[in-house]
Tab-separated table of C-alpha atoms in Angstrom:
chain	number	residue	atom	x	y	z
K	1	LEU	CA	45.361	20.501	41.155
K	2	TYR	CA	42.796	23.302	40.322
K	3	ASN	CA	43.754	27.035	40.421
K	4	MET	CA	41.020	29.590	40.626
K	5	ARG	CA	40.192	33.135	41.639
K	6	VAL	CA	37.027	33.846	43.753
K	7	LYS	CA	35.363	37.102	44.517
K	8	THR	CA	33.508	37.105	47.776
K	9	PRO	CA	32.003	40.086	49.722
K	10	SER	CA	35.260	40.018	51.898
K	11	GLY	CA	37.657	40.373	48.798
K	12	THR	CA	39.060	38.482	45.986
K	13	TYR	CA	41.034	35.276	46.788
K	14	SER	CA	43.437	33.027	45.072
K	15	VAL	CA	42.285	29.486	45.780
K	16	ASN	CA	43.696	26.109	44.869
K	17	VAL	CA	42.050	22.483	45.162
K	18	SER	CA	44.052	19.483	45.189
K	19	ILE	CA	43.005	15.879	45.832
K	20	TYR	CA	45.015	13.126	46.975
K	21	LEU	CA	44.517	9.284	47.867
K	22	ARG	CA	44.738	8.673	51.795
K	23	GLU	CA	43.916	5.236	52.961
K	24	ASP	CA	43.682	6.574	56.693
K	25	HIS	CA	40.850	9.131	55.578
K	26	GLY	CA	38.810	6.507	53.993
K	27	GLY	CA	39.712	7.197	50.311
K	28	TYR	CA	40.423	10.474	48.597
K	29	VAL	CA	40.417	13.734	50.046
K	30	ALA	CA	40.357	17.245	48.656
K	31	TYR	CA	42.361	20.214	50.050
K	32	VAL	CA	41.289	23.598	49.662
K	33	ARG	CA	43.821	26.330	50.330
K	34	TRP	CA	43.545	30.166	50.003
K	35	PHE	CA	45.427	33.093	51.748
K	36	ILE	CA	44.015	35.860	53.773
K	37	ASN	CA	46.954	38.581	54.472
K	38	LYS	CA	49.413	36.181	53.382
K	39	ASP	CA	48.257	33.575	55.899
K	40	ARG	CA	47.551	30.250	54.323
K	41	ARG	CA	44.078	28.821	55.296
K	42	GLN	CA	43.028	25.155	54.376
K	43	LEU	CA	40.023	22.941	54.555
K	44	THR	CA	40.164	19.175	54.317
K	45	ILE	CA	37.303	17.449	52.614
K	46	PRO	CA	37.070	13.807	52.823
K	47	LEU	CA	35.633	12.464	49.268
K	48	LYS	CA	34.753	9.020	50.853
K	49	THR	CA	35.628	7.048	47.999
K	50	TYR	CA	38.506	5.151	46.283
K	51	ASP	CA	37.004	5.468	42.861
K	52	ASP	CA	38.736	7.786	40.538
K	53	ASP	CA	35.998	8.938	38.387
K	54	LEU	CA	33.768	9.687	41.598
K	55	ALA	CA	36.501	11.476	43.241
K	56	LYS	CA	36.581	13.765	40.231
K	57	ARG	CA	32.898	14.222	40.142
K	58	ARG	CA	32.976	15.192	43.870
K	59	THR	CA	35.978	17.534	43.538
K	60	ALA	CA	34.006	19.174	40.539
K	61	THR	CA	31.262	20.033	42.899
K	62	ILE	CA	33.467	21.376	45.554
K	63	LYS	CA	35.154	23.736	43.148
K	64	THR	CA	32.019	25.422	41.931
K	65	VAL	CA	32.435	29.260	42.804
K	66	GLU	CA	29.304	29.559	44.968
K	67	ASN	CA	30.808	26.371	47.140
K	68	ILE	CA	34.263	28.005	47.046
K	69	ARG	CA	32.817	31.055	48.670
K	70	ASP	CA	30.770	29.084	51.311
K	71	ILE	CA	33.982	27.308	52.171
K	72	ILE	CA	35.893	30.547	52.785
K	73	GLY	CA	33.001	31.886	54.649
K	74	ARG	CA	32.909	28.660	56.745
K	75	ARG	CA	29.266	28.225	55.602
K	76	ILE	CA	29.355	24.663	54.783
K	77	VAL	CA	26.973	23.318	57.347
K	78	ASN	CA	23.436	24.941	57.505
K	79	ASP	CA	21.190	25.511	60.455
K	80	ASN	CA	19.909	22.174	60.237
K	81	LYS	CA	23.252	20.666	60.693
K	82	LYS	CA	23.097	19.251	57.025
K	83	HIS	CA	26.450	19.324	55.245
K	84	LYS	CA	26.785	21.196	51.748
K	85	PHE	CA	28.481	18.068	50.338
K	86	PRO	CA	25.845	15.368	50.599
K	87	TRP	CA	28.338	12.428	50.944
K	88	LEU	CA	29.512	13.974	54.384
K	89	ASN	CA	26.019	13.684	55.928
K	90	LYS	CA	25.467	10.988	58.483
K	91	ASN	CA	22.315	9.715	56.845
K	92	ALA	CA	23.476	10.158	53.307
K	93	ASP	CA	22.322	7.577	50.744
K	94	THR	CA	25.761	7.751	49.145
K	95	LYS	CA	27.845	5.489	51.271
K	96	LEU	CA	31.778	4.871	51.151
K	97	ILE	CA	32.771	3.239	48.023
K	98	PRO	CA	35.239	0.484	49.102
K	99	LEU	CA	38.689	-0.327	47.631
K	100	ASP	CA	37.379	-3.209	45.493
K	101	THR	CA	38.135	-2.529	41.939
K	102	LEU	CA	40.898	-4.267	40.008
K	103	GLY	CA	42.996	-1.311	39.408
K	104	LYS	CA	42.898	-0.263	43.025
K	105	LEU	CA	43.384	-3.556	44.562
K	106	LYS	CA	46.342	-4.306	42.139
K	107	GLU	CA	48.321	-1.436	43.612
K	108	LYS	CA	47.491	-2.513	47.303
K	109	PHE	CA	48.556	-6.146	46.397
K	110	LEU	CA	51.626	-5.084	44.813
K	111	ARG	CA	52.569	-2.822	47.613
K	112	ASP	CA	51.969	-5.532	50.163
K	113	LYS	CA	54.111	-8.077	48.111
K	114	SER	CA	56.778	-5.457	47.831
K	115	GLY	CA	59.684	-6.600	50.213
K	116	LYS	CA	58.354	-9.839	51.055
K	117	ILE	CA	59.283	-11.569	47.744
K	118	ASP	CA	62.045	-10.554	45.082
K	119	GLN	CA	61.169	-7.603	43.179
K	120	SER	CA	61.332	-9.513	39.805
K	121	SER	CA	58.232	-11.795	41.051
K	122	VAL	CA	56.394	-8.388	42.049
K	123	ASP	CA	57.184	-7.080	38.658
K	124	ARG	CA	55.927	-10.262	36.955
K	125	TYR	CA	52.737	-9.996	38.934
K	126	GLY	CA	52.198	-6.515	37.925
K	127	ILE	CA	52.568	-7.568	34.393
K	128	SER	CA	50.128	-10.209	34.814
K	129	LEU	CA	47.656	-7.884	36.156
K	130	ASP	CA	48.012	-5.219	33.787
K	131	ARG	CA	47.077	-7.794	31.094
K	132	PHE	CA	44.060	-8.858	32.918
K	133	ILE	CA	43.034	-5.159	33.412
K	134	ASP	CA	43.316	-4.602	29.717
K	135	VAL	CA	40.580	-6.987	29.106
K	136	LEU	CA	38.293	-6.315	32.097
K	137	GLY	CA	39.108	-2.637	32.772
K	138	LYS	CA	40.810	-1.003	35.977
K	139	ASN	CA	37.284	-0.184	37.425
K	140	PHE	CA	35.805	-3.742	37.243
K	141	ARG	CA	34.528	-4.696	40.670
K	142	ILE	CA	36.679	-7.673	42.030
K	143	LYS	CA	33.407	-9.441	43.579
K	144	ASN	CA	32.022	-9.720	40.189
K	145	ILE	CA	34.759	-11.909	38.622
K	146	LYS	CA	33.639	-15.172	37.508
K	147	LYS	CA	35.074	-18.018	35.517
K	148	LYS	CA	33.649	-16.343	32.516
K	149	HIS	CA	35.762	-13.589	33.029
K	150	ILE	CA	38.909	-15.757	33.170
K	151	ASN	CA	37.943	-17.571	29.901
K	152	ASP	CA	37.553	-14.236	28.481
K	153	PHE	CA	41.059	-13.291	29.351
K	154	LYS	CA	42.329	-16.622	27.991
K	155	GLU	CA	40.454	-15.991	24.606
K	156	ALA	CA	41.695	-12.453	24.351
K	157	TYR	CA	45.365	-13.819	24.442
K	158	GLU	CA	44.862	-16.668	22.451
K	159	GLY	CA	46.986	-16.923	19.263
K	160	LYS	CA	49.105	-13.747	20.555
K	161	HIS	CA	50.698	-15.497	23.606
K	162	LYS	CA	51.970	-19.054	23.694
K	163	PRO	CA	50.051	-21.311	26.293
K	164	SER	CA	53.047	-21.033	28.621
K	165	GLY	CA	52.848	-17.541	28.456
K	166	ILE	CA	49.259	-17.344	29.319
K	167	ASN	CA	49.699	-19.785	32.141
K	168	ILE	CA	52.105	-17.361	33.695
K	169	ASN	CA	49.534	-14.698	33.855
K	170	LEU	CA	46.891	-17.048	34.952
K	171	ARG	CA	49.048	-18.123	37.975
K	172	GLY	CA	49.709	-14.419	38.863
K	173	ILE	CA	45.928	-13.639	38.637
K	174	LYS	CA	45.166	-16.609	40.734
K	175	CYS	CA	47.658	-15.739	43.578
K	176	PHE	CA	46.123	-12.000	43.434
K	177	LEU	CA	42.460	-13.338	43.787
K	178	ARG	CA	43.510	-15.581	46.695
K	179	TRP	CA	45.264	-12.661	48.293
K	180	VAL	CA	41.871	-10.556	48.120
K	181	ALA	CA	39.884	-13.460	49.329
K	182	ALA	CA	42.395	-13.902	52.448
K	183	GLU	CA	42.946	-10.189	53.490
K	184	ASP	CA	40.597	-8.662	56.251
K	185	ASP	CA	40.431	-5.191	54.631
K	186	THR	CA	39.346	-6.541	51.005
K	187	PRO	CA	36.129	-7.624	49.712
K	188	ASP	CA	35.056	-11.070	50.570
K	189	ILE	CA	35.088	-13.061	47.445
K	190	LYS	CA	35.104	-16.565	46.069
K	191	VAL	CA	37.995	-17.212	43.855
K	192	PRO	CA	36.663	-18.802	40.406
K	193	LYS	CA	38.285	-22.212	39.178
K	194	ILE	CA	40.997	-21.197	36.959
K	195	ASP	CA	42.113	-23.964	34.317
K	196	MET	CA	45.530	-23.657	32.963
K	197	GLU	CA	46.048	-23.828	29.137
K	198	ASP	CA	47.644	-27.174	27.720
K	199	GLU	CA	51.163	-26.485	27.096
K	200	PRO	CA	53.389	-28.280	24.662
K	201	PRO	CA	55.080	-31.329	26.094
K	202	LEU	CA	58.414	-30.902	27.697
K	203	SER	CA	60.232	-32.423	24.744
K	204	GLU	CA	59.499	-29.202	22.863
K	205	LYS	CA	61.339	-27.311	25.738
K	206	VAL	CA	64.742	-29.263	25.197
K	207	ILE	CA	67.351	-27.728	22.957
K	208	PRO	CA	69.246	-30.593	20.916
K	209	ASP	CA	72.900	-30.585	20.292
K	210	SER	CA	72.353	-29.427	16.563
K	211	VAL	CA	70.184	-26.438	17.606
K	212	MET	CA	72.554	-25.210	20.099
K	213	ALA	CA	75.125	-25.277	17.517
K	214	GLU	CA	72.986	-23.235	15.121
K	215	LEU	CA	72.310	-20.734	17.741
K	216	MET	CA	75.934	-20.409	18.336
K	217	ARG	CA	76.569	-19.746	14.649
K	218	SER	CA	73.902	-17.391	14.408
K	219	ASN	CA	74.045	-13.596	14.458
K	220	LEU	CA	72.833	-13.357	18.090
K	221	ARG	CA	75.040	-10.777	20.175
K	222	GLU	CA	78.148	-12.414	21.493
K	223	ILE	CA	77.367	-11.187	25.010
K	224	TYR	CA	74.080	-13.135	24.676
K	225	LYS	CA	75.770	-16.140	23.365
K	226	TYR	CA	77.832	-16.047	26.428
K	227	ALA	CA	74.713	-15.908	28.622
K	228	LEU	CA	73.246	-18.790	26.636
K	229	SER	CA	76.186	-21.030	27.005
K	230	PHE	CA	76.452	-20.204	30.811
K	231	GLY	CA	72.669	-21.256	31.125
K	232	TYR	CA	73.132	-24.177	28.960
K	233	SER	CA	76.154	-25.497	31.216
K	234	THR	CA	74.700	-24.546	34.646
K	235	GLY	CA	70.706	-24.852	34.240
K	236	CYS	CA	70.945	-21.336	36.065
K	237	ARG	CA	67.887	-19.143	35.611
K	238	ILE	CA	68.365	-15.638	34.082
K	239	ASP	CA	67.571	-13.916	37.310
K	240	GLU	CA	69.360	-16.159	39.438
K	241	MET	CA	72.496	-15.590	37.132
K	242	LEU	CA	72.150	-11.874	37.549
K	243	ARG	CA	71.404	-11.645	41.265
K	244	GLY	CA	73.975	-14.158	42.255
K	245	ARG	CA	77.581	-13.459	43.797
K	246	LEU	CA	80.670	-15.062	42.960
K	247	LEU	CA	82.227	-16.455	45.890
K	248	ASP	CA	85.614	-18.157	44.979
K	249	ASP	CA	84.520	-21.194	42.555
K	250	PHE	CA	80.762	-20.643	43.292
K	251	LEU	CA	77.978	-18.582	42.108
K	252	TYR	CA	76.053	-17.924	45.525
K	253	ILE	CA	72.252	-17.043	45.396
K	254	GLU	CA	70.490	-15.948	48.225
K	255	SER	CA	67.212	-17.560	49.194
K	256	GLN	CA	64.906	-14.788	48.485
K	257	TYR	CA	66.086	-14.895	44.875
K	258	THR	CA	65.609	-18.631	44.076
K	259	LYS	CA	62.176	-20.081	43.335
K	260	ALA	CA	62.268	-22.696	46.139
K	261	GLY	CA	63.192	-20.157	48.496
K	262	LYS	CA	66.489	-21.896	49.606
K	263	GLU	CA	70.026	-20.555	48.954
K	264	ARG	CA	71.881	-22.221	46.240
K	265	GLU	CA	75.556	-22.609	45.336
K	266	ILE	CA	76.590	-23.634	41.861
K	267	TYR	CA	80.063	-24.739	41.340
K	268	LEU	CA	81.620	-22.587	38.254
K	269	ASN	CA	84.765	-23.787	36.455
K	270	ASN	CA	87.158	-21.015	35.104
K	271	THR	CA	85.284	-20.693	31.566
K	272	GLN	CA	82.006	-20.531	33.344
K	273	LYS	CA	83.240	-17.885	35.776
K	274	ASP	CA	84.670	-15.997	32.771
K	275	TYR	CA	81.068	-16.102	30.897
K	276	TRP	CA	79.455	-15.140	33.905
K	277	ILE	CA	81.623	-11.797	34.781
K	278	LYS	CA	81.202	-10.863	31.019
K	279	VAL	CA	77.456	-11.098	31.342
K	280	TYR	CA	77.108	-9.363	34.707
K	281	ASN	CA	79.430	-6.699	33.758
K	282	ASP	CA	77.172	-6.075	30.561
K	283	PHE	CA	74.153	-5.949	32.783
K	284	LYS	CA	75.562	-3.636	35.361
K	285	ASN	CA	77.569	-1.204	33.108
K	286	ASN	CA	75.651	-1.081	29.726
K	287	HIS	CA	72.131	-1.324	30.871
K	288	SER	CA	70.339	1.013	33.150
K	289	CYS	CA	67.503	-1.449	33.811
K	290	THR	CA	66.334	-4.188	36.003
K	291	GLU	CA	67.027	-7.976	35.937
K	292	THR	CA	63.473	-8.262	34.249
K	293	SER	CA	64.190	-5.759	31.465
K	294	TYR	CA	67.625	-7.384	30.922
K	295	GLU	CA	66.094	-10.699	30.554
K	296	GLY	CA	63.543	-9.166	28.060
K	297	TYR	CA	66.386	-7.987	25.985
K	298	ILE	CA	67.730	-11.449	25.907
K	299	GLN	CA	64.629	-13.216	25.247
K	300	HIS	CA	63.570	-10.698	22.331
K	301	GLU	CA	66.718	-11.109	20.443
K	302	LEU	CA	66.682	-14.825	21.066
K	303	ARG	CA	63.113	-15.287	19.669
K	304	GLU	CA	64.266	-13.026	16.704
K	305	VAL	CA	67.357	-15.279	15.796
K	306	CYS	CA	64.915	-18.333	16.107
K	307	LEU	CA	62.568	-16.934	13.745
K	308	ASP	CA	65.281	-16.214	11.374
K	309	LEU	CA	66.571	-19.691	11.553
K	310	ILE	CA	63.218	-21.170	10.844
K	311	LYS	CA	62.861	-19.388	7.756
K	312	GLN	CA	66.274	-20.714	6.678
K	313	LYS	CA	64.866	-24.180	7.750
K	314	LYS	CA	67.888	-24.779	10.016
K	315	ILE	CA	65.685	-25.367	13.094
K	316	ASP	CA	61.872	-26.166	13.606
K	317	GLN	CA	60.838	-23.949	16.489
K	318	THR	CA	61.578	-21.126	18.862
K	319	TYR	CA	62.937	-21.503	22.245
K	320	THR	CA	63.280	-19.469	25.470
K	321	PHE	CA	66.306	-18.974	27.686
K	322	HIS	CA	64.428	-21.160	30.207
K	323	CYS	CA	64.730	-24.009	27.737
K	324	LEU	CA	68.390	-24.011	28.590
K	325	ARG	CA	67.377	-25.162	32.150
K	326	HIS	CA	65.206	-27.967	30.805
K	327	THR	CA	67.952	-29.038	28.491
K	328	TYR	CA	70.422	-28.962	31.423
K	329	ILE	CA	68.317	-31.094	33.807
K	330	THR	CA	67.724	-33.581	31.034
K	331	ARG	CA	71.364	-34.074	30.314
K	332	ARG	CA	72.164	-34.226	34.101
K	333	CYS	CA	69.599	-37.133	34.563
K	334	ILE	CA	71.583	-39.030	31.790
K	335	GLN	CA	75.062	-38.177	33.266
K	336	LEU	CA	74.114	-39.035	36.900
K	337	GLY	CA	72.590	-42.254	35.666
K	338	GLY	CA	69.009	-41.334	36.390
K	339	ASN	CA	69.641	-40.480	40.077
K	340	LEU	CA	66.957	-37.867	40.432
K	341	TYR	CA	67.738	-37.107	43.980
K	342	LEU	CA	71.018	-35.880	43.109
K	343	VAL	CA	69.601	-33.967	39.925
K	344	LYS	CA	67.020	-32.441	42.518
K	345	GLU	CA	69.634	-31.003	44.997
K	346	GLU	CA	72.076	-29.660	41.967
K	347	VAL	CA	69.338	-27.638	40.250
K	348	GLY	CA	67.280	-26.626	43.316
K	349	HIS	CA	63.771	-28.432	42.761
K	350	SER	CA	61.658	-28.070	46.003
K	351	SER	CA	60.430	-31.645	45.098
K	352	VAL	CA	61.672	-34.690	43.442
K	353	ASN	CA	58.201	-34.933	41.856
K	354	THR	CA	59.323	-31.890	39.576
K	355	THR	CA	62.603	-33.687	38.702
K	356	GLU	CA	60.673	-36.869	37.755
K	357	LEU	CA	59.216	-35.072	34.810
K	358	TYR	CA	62.615	-35.559	33.051
K	359	LYS	CA	62.900	-39.409	33.374
K	360	ASP	CA	60.371	-40.478	30.630
K	361	PHE	CA	62.224	-39.621	27.386
K	362	LYS	CA	62.832	-42.717	25.178
K	363	GLN	CA	66.362	-43.745	24.189
K	364	SER	CA	65.809	-43.035	20.614
K	365	LYS	CA	64.777	-39.455	21.336
K	366	LEU	CA	67.581	-38.676	23.669
K	367	LEU	CA	70.154	-40.198	21.181
K	368	SER	CA	68.609	-37.796	18.367
K	369	TRP	CA	68.984	-34.849	20.798
K	370	PHE	CA	72.373	-35.545	22.281
K	371	PRO	CA	74.585	-37.487	20.012
K	372	SER	CA	77.504	-35.858	22.254
K	373	LEU	CA	76.251	-38.039	25.140
K	374	GLU	CA	75.620	-41.491	23.218
K	375	LYS	CA	77.947	-43.246	25.448
K	376	GLU	CA	76.021	-42.337	28.672
K	377	ILE	CA	72.505	-42.702	27.203
K	378	LYS	CA	73.389	-46.266	26.271
K	379	ALA	CA	74.613	-47.070	29.561
K	380	LEU	CA	71.886	-45.349	31.158
K	381	PHE	CA	69.519	-47.793	29.536
K	382	LYS	CA	71.642	-50.737	30.344
K	383	LYS	CA	71.884	-49.465	33.690
K	384	GLU	CA	75.523	-49.067	33.628
K	385	MET	CA	77.207	-45.557	34.040
K	386	PRO	CA	80.865	-44.515	33.662
K	387	SER	CA	82.386	-43.604	36.948
K	388	LEU	CA	83.529	-39.904	35.798
K	389	VAL	CA	80.418	-37.620	35.572
K	390	THR	CA	80.890	-34.142	34.241
K	391	VAL	CA	79.227	-31.355	32.770
K	392	ASN	CA	80.988	-28.710	31.004
K	393	PRO	CA	79.984	-25.383	29.305
K	394	VAL	CA	79.295	-25.015	25.651
K	395	THR	CA	81.781	-22.036	24.467
K	396	VAL	CA	80.936	-19.775	21.740
K	397	GLU	CA	83.671	-21.084	19.668
K	398	GLN	CA	83.212	-24.724	20.300
K	399	ALA	CA	79.542	-25.014	20.153
K	400	VAL	CA	79.783	-24.237	16.545
K	401	ASP	CA	81.498	-27.674	16.069
K	402	GLY	CA	78.903	-29.329	18.416
K	403	GLU	CA	81.796	-29.870	21.276
K	404	THR	CA	82.019	-28.932	25.005
K	405	ALA	CA	84.689	-27.170	26.754
K	406	ASP	CA	87.127	-29.018	28.894
K	407	SER	CA	86.987	-27.993	32.693
């Protein structure tokens, strides 16, 4: 918004010039407003661009004293029907600059996705694209993106983010570029091939009994220990835990809040219900934040605790909350005798192919991770399973001793 006073042969006027992004007008527009005898007058001037910098330059042209005088005097088209502002002439060399930069298309993409998918996914896409913009710049033309620029992005975050974190961002970038290519009112682009980073094997994402016990003994906030115990005993994702509703003995999660897009019901025993209520109330009452930011608090503190335990040589690596889900699925594959279809339905996988990733661990590895499941592991490899199959939450108190709670 620009305010100015302009002298003209007919008097002195207070004038303000403001610019707004109006997609129905083909990009930014400038509004020039002034008063004559307390009556407001206005002229709308299309800037014919979506580019921030070009819009500012064209606005600077409009708000010169000479041009403002001509606007007030309605002298912006000469006798030869040439417009005072060249970008508005029919045969002007300056053409409409399309909505084709990373920054502008990112905003359009997020607006399009909002309401179609859950907000946490929209937020995640926004974070991934912000990191991409940090490398290429918001005014980088989308049609110029090549595989080289994807590699530049990967190199920029190598050593700063884990491969799994880089891959999360790469998946968001890939989804964005495919959306650009598919939309009718966006540039026609060819999506470059995006190769994912090599991630650590699944074995590094499983939390052994001994590590879980160390986490429960650590100085992690008690409410976060309840959250970890809940995730360990249900395999529930953080956003599912925070968006779910307690209906009798079940945590009900609507389809728009699940990764597979199908509604889920998770049976909870009394201990699990108590943990869920504690965590949910902490989220609702003590944090004016979203599910995503609350997850960030837990992940940050969990990482700090893991780093402290590594310094003390009590554990060997850091873990994330999602490792609890990997751990739960691995344990359920053992407890259900390797019945992958039962595990698939219980944990909400969209395909049994995903569940199969958890069946290839060696007996020695499983025994070293889960001494509390020694009987079930040995029975599994002998193809003999006990008739009683249960999974119980690790309580804050009992996990210290490596025990599980009774249902």
